[in-house]
Coordinates of C-alpha atoms and ligand atoms in Angstrom, one line a residue:
M1 CA 0.0 0.0 0.0
N2 CA 1.3 3.5 -0.9
S3 CA 1.2 6.1 1.9
I4 CA 2.1 9.2 -0.3
P5 CA -1.0 10.3 -2.2
W6 CA 0.7 12.4 -4.9
L7 CA 3.1 9.6 -5.7
S8 CA 0.2 7.2 -6.3
Q9 CA -1.4 9.8 -8.6
V10 CA 1.9 10.0 -10.7
Q11 CA 2.1 6.2 -10.7
A12 CA -1.5 5.9 -11.9
H13 CA -0.8 8.4 -14.7
L14 CA 2.3 6.5 -15.8
L15 CA 0.3 3.3 -15.7
R16 CA -2.4 4.8 -17.8
R17 CA 0.2 6.1 -20.4
K18 CA 1.9 2.6 -20.5
F19 CA -1.5 1.0 -21.0
W20 CA -2.4 3.3 -24.0
R21 CA 1.0 2.9 -25.5
L22 CA 0.7 -0.9 -25.2
F23 CA -2.8 -0.8 -26.6
G24 CA -1.6 1.3 -29.5
I25 CA 1.2 -1.1 -30.3
T26 CA -1.1 -4.1 -30.1
L27 CA -3.6 -2.4 -32.4
A28 CA -0.8 -1.6 -34.9
F29 CA 0.4 -5.1 -34.7
L30 CA -3.0 -6.6 -35.3
F31 CA -3.7 -4.2 -38.1
G32 CA -0.4 -5.1 -39.7
L33 CA -1.1 -8.8 -39.3
H34 CA -4.4 -8.4 -40.9
A35 CA -2.9 -6.5 -43.8
L36 CA -0.3 -9.3 -44.2
V37 CA -2.9 -12.0 -44.3
A38 CA -5.2 -10.1 -46.6
L39 CA -2.4 -9.2 -49.0
P40 CA -2.3 -12.3 -51.2
G41 CA -6.1 -11.9 -51.7
N42 CA -5.4 -8.5 -53.2
T43 CA -2.7 -9.7 -55.5
Q44 CA -3.3 -13.2 -57.1
Q45 CA -3.4 -16.2 -54.8
P46 CA -1.6 -19.1 -56.5
V47 CA -3.8 -22.1 -57.2
T48 CA -2.5 -25.4 -55.8
L49 CA -3.1 -28.7 -57.7
S50 CA -2.7 -32.0 -55.9
L51 CA -1.0 -34.8 -57.7
M52 CA -0.2 -38.3 -56.4
M53 CA 2.4 -40.6 -58.0
N54 CA 4.5 -43.7 -57.2
S55 CA 7.5 -43.0 -55.1
T56 CA 10.0 -44.2 -57.7
E57 CA 9.1 -41.4 -59.9
V58 CA 8.9 -38.7 -57.2
P59 CA 12.6 -37.5 -57.4
A60 CA 12.5 -36.6 -61.1
W61 CA 9.2 -34.7 -60.6
R62 CA 10.3 -32.9 -57.5
D63 CA 13.7 -31.9 -58.8
V64 CA 13.1 -31.4 -62.4
L65 CA 9.6 -31.2 -63.9
I66 CA 7.7 -29.4 -61.1
P67 CA 10.3 -26.6 -60.5
A68 CA 10.4 -26.0 -64.3
F69 CA 6.6 -25.9 -64.5
E70 CA 6.2 -23.6 -61.5
E71 CA 8.7 -21.2 -62.9
A72 CA 6.8 -21.1 -66.2
H73 CA 3.4 -20.8 -64.4
P74 CA 4.0 -18.9 -61.1
N75 CA 0.3 -18.8 -60.3
I76 CA 0.0 -22.6 -60.2
R77 CA 1.7 -24.7 -57.5
I78 CA 1.8 -28.5 -57.5
N79 CA 1.3 -30.4 -54.3
L80 CA 3.2 -33.6 -54.9
I81 CA 1.9 -36.6 -52.9
E82 CA 4.1 -39.7 -52.7
G83 CA 1.8 -42.7 -53.3
P84 CA 2.5 -46.4 -53.1
N85 CA 4.6 -48.1 -55.9
Q86 CA 2.1 -50.7 -56.8
T87 CA -0.5 -49.6 -59.4
N88 CA -3.4 -51.5 -57.7
L89 CA -2.7 -49.9 -54.3
Q90 CA -2.8 -46.4 -55.9
E91 CA -6.0 -47.3 -57.7
D92 CA -7.5 -48.4 -54.4
L93 CA -6.6 -45.0 -52.9
Y94 CA -8.3 -43.2 -55.8
T95 CA -11.3 -45.5 -55.7
S96 CA -12.0 -44.9 -52.0
A97 CA -11.3 -41.1 -52.4
F98 CA -13.8 -40.9 -55.2
L99 CA -16.4 -43.1 -53.5
L100 CA -16.2 -40.9 -50.4
G101 CA -17.1 -37.9 -52.4
D102 CA -14.6 -35.1 -52.9
S103 CA -11.4 -36.5 -54.2
P104 CA -8.4 -34.6 -52.8
Y105 CA -6.6 -34.9 -56.1
D106 CA -7.0 -32.5 -59.1
L107 CA -4.7 -34.2 -61.6
I108 CA -5.1 -37.9 -61.7
M109 CA -2.0 -39.7 -62.9
M110 CA -3.5 -42.8 -64.4
D111 CA -2.2 -46.2 -65.4
V112 CA -3.5 -47.1 -68.8
I113 CA -5.7 -49.8 -67.4
W114 CA -7.8 -47.5 -65.2
T115 CA -9.5 -45.4 -67.9
P116 CA -12.6 -47.5 -68.6
K117 CA -13.4 -47.9 -64.9
F118 CA -12.8 -44.3 -63.8
A119 CA -14.6 -43.0 -66.9
A120 CA -17.6 -45.3 -66.5
A121 CA -17.9 -44.3 -62.8
G122 CA -18.0 -40.6 -63.8
W123 CA -14.9 -39.7 -61.9
L124 CA -13.1 -37.9 -64.7
L125 CA -13.7 -34.8 -66.9
P126 CA -14.0 -35.6 -70.6
L127 CA -11.1 -33.8 -72.3
D128 CA -12.4 -33.8 -75.9
D129 CA -13.2 -30.1 -76.0
R130 CA -9.7 -29.2 -74.9
V131 CA -7.6 -31.2 -77.4
N132 CA -6.9 -31.0 -81.0
A133 CA -7.7 -34.6 -81.8
A134 CA -5.9 -34.7 -85.2
Q135 CA -2.7 -33.3 -83.5
L136 CA -3.0 -35.8 -80.6
N137 CA -3.3 -38.8 -83.0
Q138 CA -0.5 -37.6 -85.1
D139 CA 2.0 -36.9 -82.2
F140 CA 1.2 -39.6 -79.7
L141 CA 1.4 -43.4 -79.9
E142 CA -1.9 -44.7 -81.2
Q143 CA -2.3 -47.4 -78.4
D144 CA -1.6 -44.8 -75.7
V145 CA -4.3 -42.5 -77.0
Q146 CA -6.6 -45.4 -77.4
G147 CA -5.9 -46.3 -73.8
G148 CA -7.3 -42.9 -72.8
R149 CA -10.6 -43.3 -74.5
Y150 CA -13.8 -44.8 -73.2
E151 CA -17.0 -45.0 -75.3
D152 CA -15.7 -42.5 -77.8
R153 CA -14.7 -39.8 -75.3
L154 CA -11.2 -38.9 -74.3
Y155 CA -10.3 -38.9 -70.5
R156 CA -6.6 -39.3 -70.3
I157 CA -3.6 -37.7 -72.1
P158 CA -0.6 -40.0 -72.3
F159 CA 2.5 -38.8 -70.4
R160 CA 4.7 -41.8 -70.8
S161 CA 4.3 -45.2 -72.4
D162 CA 5.6 -48.5 -71.1
V163 CA 6.2 -51.9 -72.5
G164 CA 7.4 -55.2 -71.1
M165 CA 10.8 -56.3 -72.4
L166 CA 13.3 -59.1 -71.9
Y167 CA 16.7 -58.1 -70.5
Y168 CA 19.7 -60.4 -70.9
R169 CA 23.4 -60.4 -69.9
T170 CA 25.5 -60.1 -73.0
D171 CA 28.7 -61.4 -71.3
L172 CA 27.0 -64.6 -70.1
L173 CA 25.5 -65.3 -73.5
E174 CA 29.0 -64.8 -75.0
Q175 CA 30.5 -67.2 -72.4
V176 CA 28.2 -70.0 -73.5
G177 CA 28.4 -69.0 -77.2
A178 CA 24.6 -68.3 -77.5
Q179 CA 22.6 -65.7 -79.4
P180 CA 19.7 -63.9 -77.6
P181 CA 16.8 -66.4 -77.4
E182 CA 13.8 -66.1 -79.7
T183 CA 11.6 -68.8 -78.3
F184 CA 10.5 -70.1 -74.8
T185 CA 12.6 -73.3 -75.4
E186 CA 15.7 -71.3 -76.2
L187 CA 15.2 -69.2 -73.1
V188 CA 15.1 -72.3 -71.0
E189 CA 18.1 -74.0 -72.8
I190 CA 20.3 -70.9 -72.6
S191 CA 19.4 -70.4 -69.0
Q192 CA 20.5 -74.0 -68.2
Q193 CA 23.8 -73.6 -70.1
I194 CA 24.6 -70.5 -68.2
Q195 CA 23.6 -72.0 -64.9
Q196 CA 25.9 -75.0 -65.6
N197 CA 28.8 -73.2 -67.1
T198 CA 29.1 -69.9 -65.3
D199 CA 29.0 -68.8 -61.7
V200 CA 25.5 -67.3 -62.1
N201 CA 23.0 -69.4 -60.3
W202 CA 19.7 -68.3 -61.9
G203 CA 18.4 -68.2 -65.4
Y204 CA 15.3 -66.1 -65.5
V205 CA 13.5 -63.7 -63.1
W206 CA 10.0 -62.4 -63.5
Q207 CA 7.1 -60.9 -61.5
G208 CA 5.0 -63.6 -59.8
R209 CA 3.6 -61.8 -56.8
Q210 CA -0.2 -61.6 -56.5
Y211 CA -0.6 -58.0 -57.9
E212 CA -1.1 -56.2 -61.1
G213 CA 2.4 -56.8 -62.4
L214 CA 1.6 -60.5 -62.5
S215 CA -1.3 -59.9 -64.9
A216 CA 0.9 -57.6 -67.1
M217 CA 3.7 -60.2 -67.3
F218 CA 1.2 -63.1 -67.9
V219 CA -0.3 -61.2 -70.9
E220 CA 3.0 -61.4 -72.6
I221 CA 3.5 -65.1 -72.0
L222 CA -0.1 -65.8 -73.0
Q223 CA 0.3 -63.9 -76.2
G224 CA 3.6 -65.7 -76.9
F225 CA 1.7 -69.0 -76.8
G226 CA -1.0 -67.5 -79.1
G227 CA -3.7 -67.2 -76.4
F228 CA -5.8 -64.3 -75.0
W229 CA -7.4 -63.2 -71.7
V230 CA -10.6 -61.4 -72.5
N231 CA -11.7 -60.2 -75.9
P232 CA -13.0 -56.6 -75.2
E233 CA -15.4 -56.6 -78.2
T234 CA -17.2 -59.8 -77.3
N235 CA -16.3 -60.4 -73.7
E236 CA -15.1 -63.9 -74.7
V237 CA -12.8 -65.3 -72.0
G238 CA -9.8 -67.3 -73.2
L239 CA -8.3 -68.4 -69.8
D240 CA -9.4 -72.1 -70.0
R241 CA -8.1 -72.6 -73.5
P242 CA -5.0 -74.8 -74.2
E243 CA -2.8 -71.8 -74.9
A244 CA -3.4 -70.4 -71.4
L245 CA -2.5 -73.7 -69.9
E246 CA 0.7 -73.9 -71.8
A247 CA 1.6 -70.4 -70.6
V248 CA 1.0 -71.3 -67.0
N249 CA 2.9 -74.6 -67.4
F250 CA 5.8 -72.7 -68.9
L251 CA 6.0 -70.3 -65.9
R252 CA 5.7 -73.2 -63.4
S253 CA 8.3 -75.2 -65.2
T254 CA 10.9 -72.3 -64.8
I255 CA 10.5 -72.7 -61.0
Q256 CA 10.3 -76.5 -61.0
Q257 CA 13.5 -76.8 -63.2
G258 CA 15.3 -74.3 -61.0
I259 CA 15.7 -71.7 -63.7
S260 CA 13.8 -69.2 -61.7
P261 CA 14.1 -69.0 -57.9
S262 CA 10.9 -70.0 -56.1
G263 CA 10.9 -66.5 -54.6
V264 CA 9.7 -65.1 -57.9
T265 CA 6.1 -65.8 -56.7
T266 CA 6.6 -63.0 -54.2
Y267 CA 8.6 -60.6 -56.5
A268 CA 7.3 -57.4 -58.0
E269 CA 9.3 -55.2 -60.5
E270 CA 11.8 -53.8 -58.0
E271 CA 12.7 -57.2 -56.4
T272 CA 13.4 -58.7 -59.8
R273 CA 15.4 -55.6 -60.9
R274 CA 17.6 -55.8 -57.9
F275 CA 18.1 -59.5 -58.3
F276 CA 19.2 -59.1 -61.9
Q277 CA 21.1 -55.9 -61.3
S278 CA 23.2 -57.6 -58.5
G279 CA 24.3 -60.1 -61.1
Q280 CA 22.4 -63.2 -59.9
A281 CA 20.4 -64.0 -63.1
A282 CA 20.9 -64.2 -66.8
F283 CA 17.4 -63.0 -67.9
L284 CA 14.9 -60.6 -66.6
R285 CA 11.4 -59.6 -67.7
N286 CA 10.8 -55.9 -66.8
W287 CA 9.9 -52.4 -68.1
P288 CA 12.3 -50.1 -69.7
Y289 CA 13.0 -48.0 -66.6
V290 CA 15.5 -50.8 -65.6
W291 CA 17.9 -49.9 -68.4
P292 CA 19.5 -46.7 -66.9
L293 CA 19.5 -48.1 -63.4
A294 CA 21.1 -51.4 -64.3
N295 CA 23.6 -49.6 -66.6
E296 CA 24.8 -46.9 -64.3
D297 CA 26.5 -47.6 -61.0
S298 CA 25.7 -51.3 -61.2
P299 CA 27.9 -54.4 -61.2
V300 CA 26.4 -55.5 -64.5
A301 CA 26.7 -52.1 -66.2
G302 CA 27.6 -52.3 -69.9
R303 CA 26.8 -56.0 -70.0
I304 CA 23.1 -55.9 -70.7
G305 CA 21.0 -56.4 -73.8
I306 CA 17.3 -55.8 -74.3
R307 CA 14.9 -57.4 -76.7
P308 CA 11.2 -58.2 -77.1
M309 CA 9.8 -61.1 -75.0
V310 CA 10.3 -64.5 -76.6
A311 CA 7.4 -66.5 -78.2
Q312 CA 6.5 -69.9 -79.6
P313 CA 8.0 -70.3 -83.1
D314 CA 4.6 -69.9 -84.8
S315 CA 3.3 -66.9 -82.6
T316 CA 4.2 -63.3 -82.5
S317 CA 6.0 -62.2 -79.3
G318 CA 3.9 -60.4 -76.7
A319 CA 4.7 -57.1 -75.2
C320 CA 2.3 -55.8 -72.6
L321 CA 1.5 -52.1 -73.1
G322 CA 1.8 -50.2 -69.8
G323 CA 2.0 -46.5 -69.3
W324 CA 0.8 -43.5 -67.5
G325 CA -1.2 -40.4 -68.4
F326 CA -3.2 -37.5 -66.9
G327 CA -6.8 -37.1 -66.3
I328 CA -8.7 -34.4 -64.4
A329 CA -10.9 -35.2 -61.4
V330 CA -14.5 -34.3 -62.2
N331 CA -14.8 -32.4 -58.9
S332 CA -11.5 -30.5 -59.2
A333 CA -12.0 -26.8 -58.4
H334 CA -9.3 -25.9 -60.9
P335 CA -9.9 -27.8 -64.1
D336 CA -8.3 -25.0 -66.3
E337 CA -5.1 -24.9 -64.3
A338 CA -5.1 -28.7 -64.3
W339 CA -5.3 -28.6 -68.1
T340 CA -2.5 -26.1 -68.3
A341 CA -0.4 -28.5 -66.2
I342 CA -1.3 -31.5 -68.4
E343 CA -0.3 -29.5 -71.6
Y344 CA 3.0 -28.6 -70.0
F345 CA 3.9 -32.1 -68.7
T346 CA 2.9 -33.9 -71.9
S347 CA 4.7 -31.4 -74.1
E348 CA 7.7 -32.6 -76.1
E349 CA 10.2 -30.5 -74.1
A350 CA 8.9 -31.8 -70.7
Q351 CA 8.8 -35.4 -71.8
R352 CA 12.4 -35.1 -73.2
R353 CA 13.7 -33.8 -69.9
F354 CA 11.9 -36.5 -67.9
I355 CA 13.0 -39.3 -70.2
L356 CA 16.7 -38.2 -70.2
E357 CA 16.5 -38.1 -66.4
T358 CA 14.7 -41.4 -65.9
G359 CA 14.9 -43.7 -68.9
Y360 CA 11.1 -44.1 -69.0
V361 CA 9.4 -44.5 -72.4
P362 CA 7.9 -41.4 -74.1
S363 CA 4.4 -41.3 -75.4
R364 CA 5.3 -39.0 -78.3
R365 CA 6.5 -40.8 -81.3
S366 CA 9.2 -38.2 -82.3
L367 CA 11.1 -38.7 -79.1
F368 CA 12.0 -42.3 -79.8
T369 CA 14.3 -41.0 -82.6
D370 CA 15.2 -37.7 -80.9
P371 CA 19.0 -37.2 -81.2
E372 CA 19.5 -36.3 -77.6
I373 CA 17.5 -39.3 -76.4
T374 CA 19.1 -41.8 -78.8
A375 CA 22.5 -40.5 -77.8
R376 CA 21.7 -41.7 -74.3
Y377 CA 19.4 -44.7 -75.1
A378 CA 20.5 -46.2 -78.4
H379 CA 17.7 -48.9 -78.2
Y380 CA 14.8 -46.4 -78.3
P381 CA 14.1 -46.7 -82.1
Q382 CA 13.8 -50.5 -81.6
L383 CA 11.5 -49.8 -78.6
L384 CA 9.2 -47.8 -80.8
E385 CA 8.5 -50.9 -82.9
V386 CA 7.7 -52.9 -79.8
V387 CA 5.5 -50.3 -78.3
E388 CA 3.6 -49.9 -81.5
S389 CA 2.7 -53.6 -81.6
A390 CA 2.2 -54.0 -77.8
V391 CA -0.9 -55.8 -76.4
L392 CA -3.4 -53.8 -74.2
R393 CA -4.7 -55.5 -71.2
P394 CA -8.5 -55.8 -71.7
P395 CA -9.9 -52.2 -71.8
I396 CA -13.1 -53.0 -69.9
P397 CA -14.7 -51.2 -66.9
Q398 CA -14.5 -54.3 -64.8
Y399 CA -10.7 -54.6 -65.4
A400 CA -9.7 -54.3 -61.8
Q401 CA -11.9 -57.2 -60.7
A402 CA -10.9 -59.3 -63.8
S403 CA -7.3 -58.8 -63.0
D404 CA -7.8 -59.6 -59.3
I405 CA -9.4 -62.9 -60.3
L406 CA -6.5 -63.7 -62.6
Q407 CA -3.8 -62.7 -60.1
R408 CA -5.4 -64.9 -57.4
Y409 CA -5.7 -68.1 -59.4
L410 CA -2.4 -67.6 -61.3
N411 CA -0.4 -67.0 -58.1
G412 CA -2.2 -70.1 -56.6
A413 CA -1.1 -72.2 -59.6
L414 CA 2.5 -70.9 -59.5
T415 CA 2.8 -71.6 -55.8
G416 CA 1.2 -75.1 -56.1
R417 CA -2.0 -74.2 -54.2
F418 CA -4.0 -75.3 -57.3
T419 CA -3.3 -77.4 -60.3
P420 CA -2.9 -75.2 -63.4
E421 CA -6.0 -76.8 -64.9
R422 CA -8.2 -76.1 -61.9
A423 CA -6.8 -72.6 -61.4
L424 CA -7.5 -71.6 -65.0
Q425 CA -11.0 -73.2 -65.1
S426 CA -12.0 -71.3 -61.9
A427 CA -10.4 -68.1 -63.2
A428 CA -12.3 -68.4 -66.5
N429 CA -15.6 -69.2 -64.8
E430 CA -15.3 -66.3 -62.3
T431 CA -14.4 -63.9 -65.1
R432 CA -17.4 -65.0 -67.2
R433 CA -19.7 -64.4 -64.2
L434 CA -18.1 -61.0 -63.7
L435 CA -18.7 -60.1 -67.4
N436 CA -22.1 -61.7 -67.4
V437 CA -21.2 -64.1 -70.2
G438 CA -22.5 -67.3 -68.4
G439 CA -19.8 -68.9 -66.4
D440 CA -20.5 -72.1 -64.6
A441 CA -21.8 -71.7 -61.1
Ligands
GLC501 C1 4.1 -50.4 -64.9 C2 3.2 -50.1 -66.1 C3 1.7 -50.2 -65.7 C4 1.5 -51.6 -65.1 C5 2.4 -51.8 -63.9 C6 2.2 -53.2 -63.3 O1 4.0 -49.3 -64.0 O2 3.4 -48.9 -66.7 O3 0.9 -50.1 -66.8 O4 0.1 -51.7 -64.7 O5 3.7 -51.6 -64.2 O6 3.0 -53.3 -62.2

């Protein structure tokens, strides 16, 4: 308590002044803050587009394509989301997002096999009004463009193509005096010679895990034996025909004869790439992305050849068409900006940069013979021929379920849970029921 009255008056005055000063400062601060927050609204707030992709591709996008795009389009930002590597896991994420209502993604980076399902479900914006169809057909690979259509409308612009290939070790073939194989029998024989006469233990590695990569790989073997999975025009199912049985028996025999490790039934692309790249196998089935990885900084660098998958002497070799492209989510709040991004990313210049960086396959024809690209990847002109005759997996809206059925029974046959005959009969019946073409009960 203060006993001197005038002193307390002075103190009270000082306190009042302090209060007002503090009040003023706080007001000024709040005002300034408000102005700061409000500022971007006065200028132009950048639009953010969300884009998910598999983690293998993320570095090239984060370090190369996205910075270049954002520099060219400062009012658009890309929110890059790292998704799972497996295509079917990514598809599951999109499917649940769309089913829940508002998809958090604007740009949909789509595997070629998703278009019919996503389009039939009404999840994508049709893009026909935005493209010059003649230009698109002229510049891009026909199958890739086809893979973006559903019922005469276009929903996806190809960004990069993909095609299954057979890799081989040139040094090992030389050691046993063999030429690259053309047929399944040659593949087996050369594998065995290499296993017997060199210090490499395994002949051939391929993707046998129960996932989408198994269906893609199987399409190639099936085609090589002259068979088919589903005819998209008639919905006819070919899985219980003799060619399909031969295809499964061939794959099983590679395990039974010790040409392929039994672990292949759990391998996806990356496991098989690492296996081959570490020098443990003579042959590998995989996509072209393996080429730069296995040739740079790798124990087998410079000792690798690549060719289309082998086939029976009387059949044409099968290459499965893969590939990724862009669609726009039907509920995106920024379809015009999304389209600007699609035009940029699928342009010749962006694709060239991406391909030089990663070794993926372009979707524009001219890039397969582009001097900068062929200087780095001499096999691209040959790849163009393979991509142009590649086989699409059935472009049907029920593709995800059909593939799921095939994966389940095929993996069961490869791991010995079912006989090949029983697996294929059940897979064929279930697929017929799915497509409503009268499978047995
Ligand atoms: C590659 C292909 C894609 C395919 C997938 C299977 O990413 O581009 O089309 O579905 O492999 O694993």
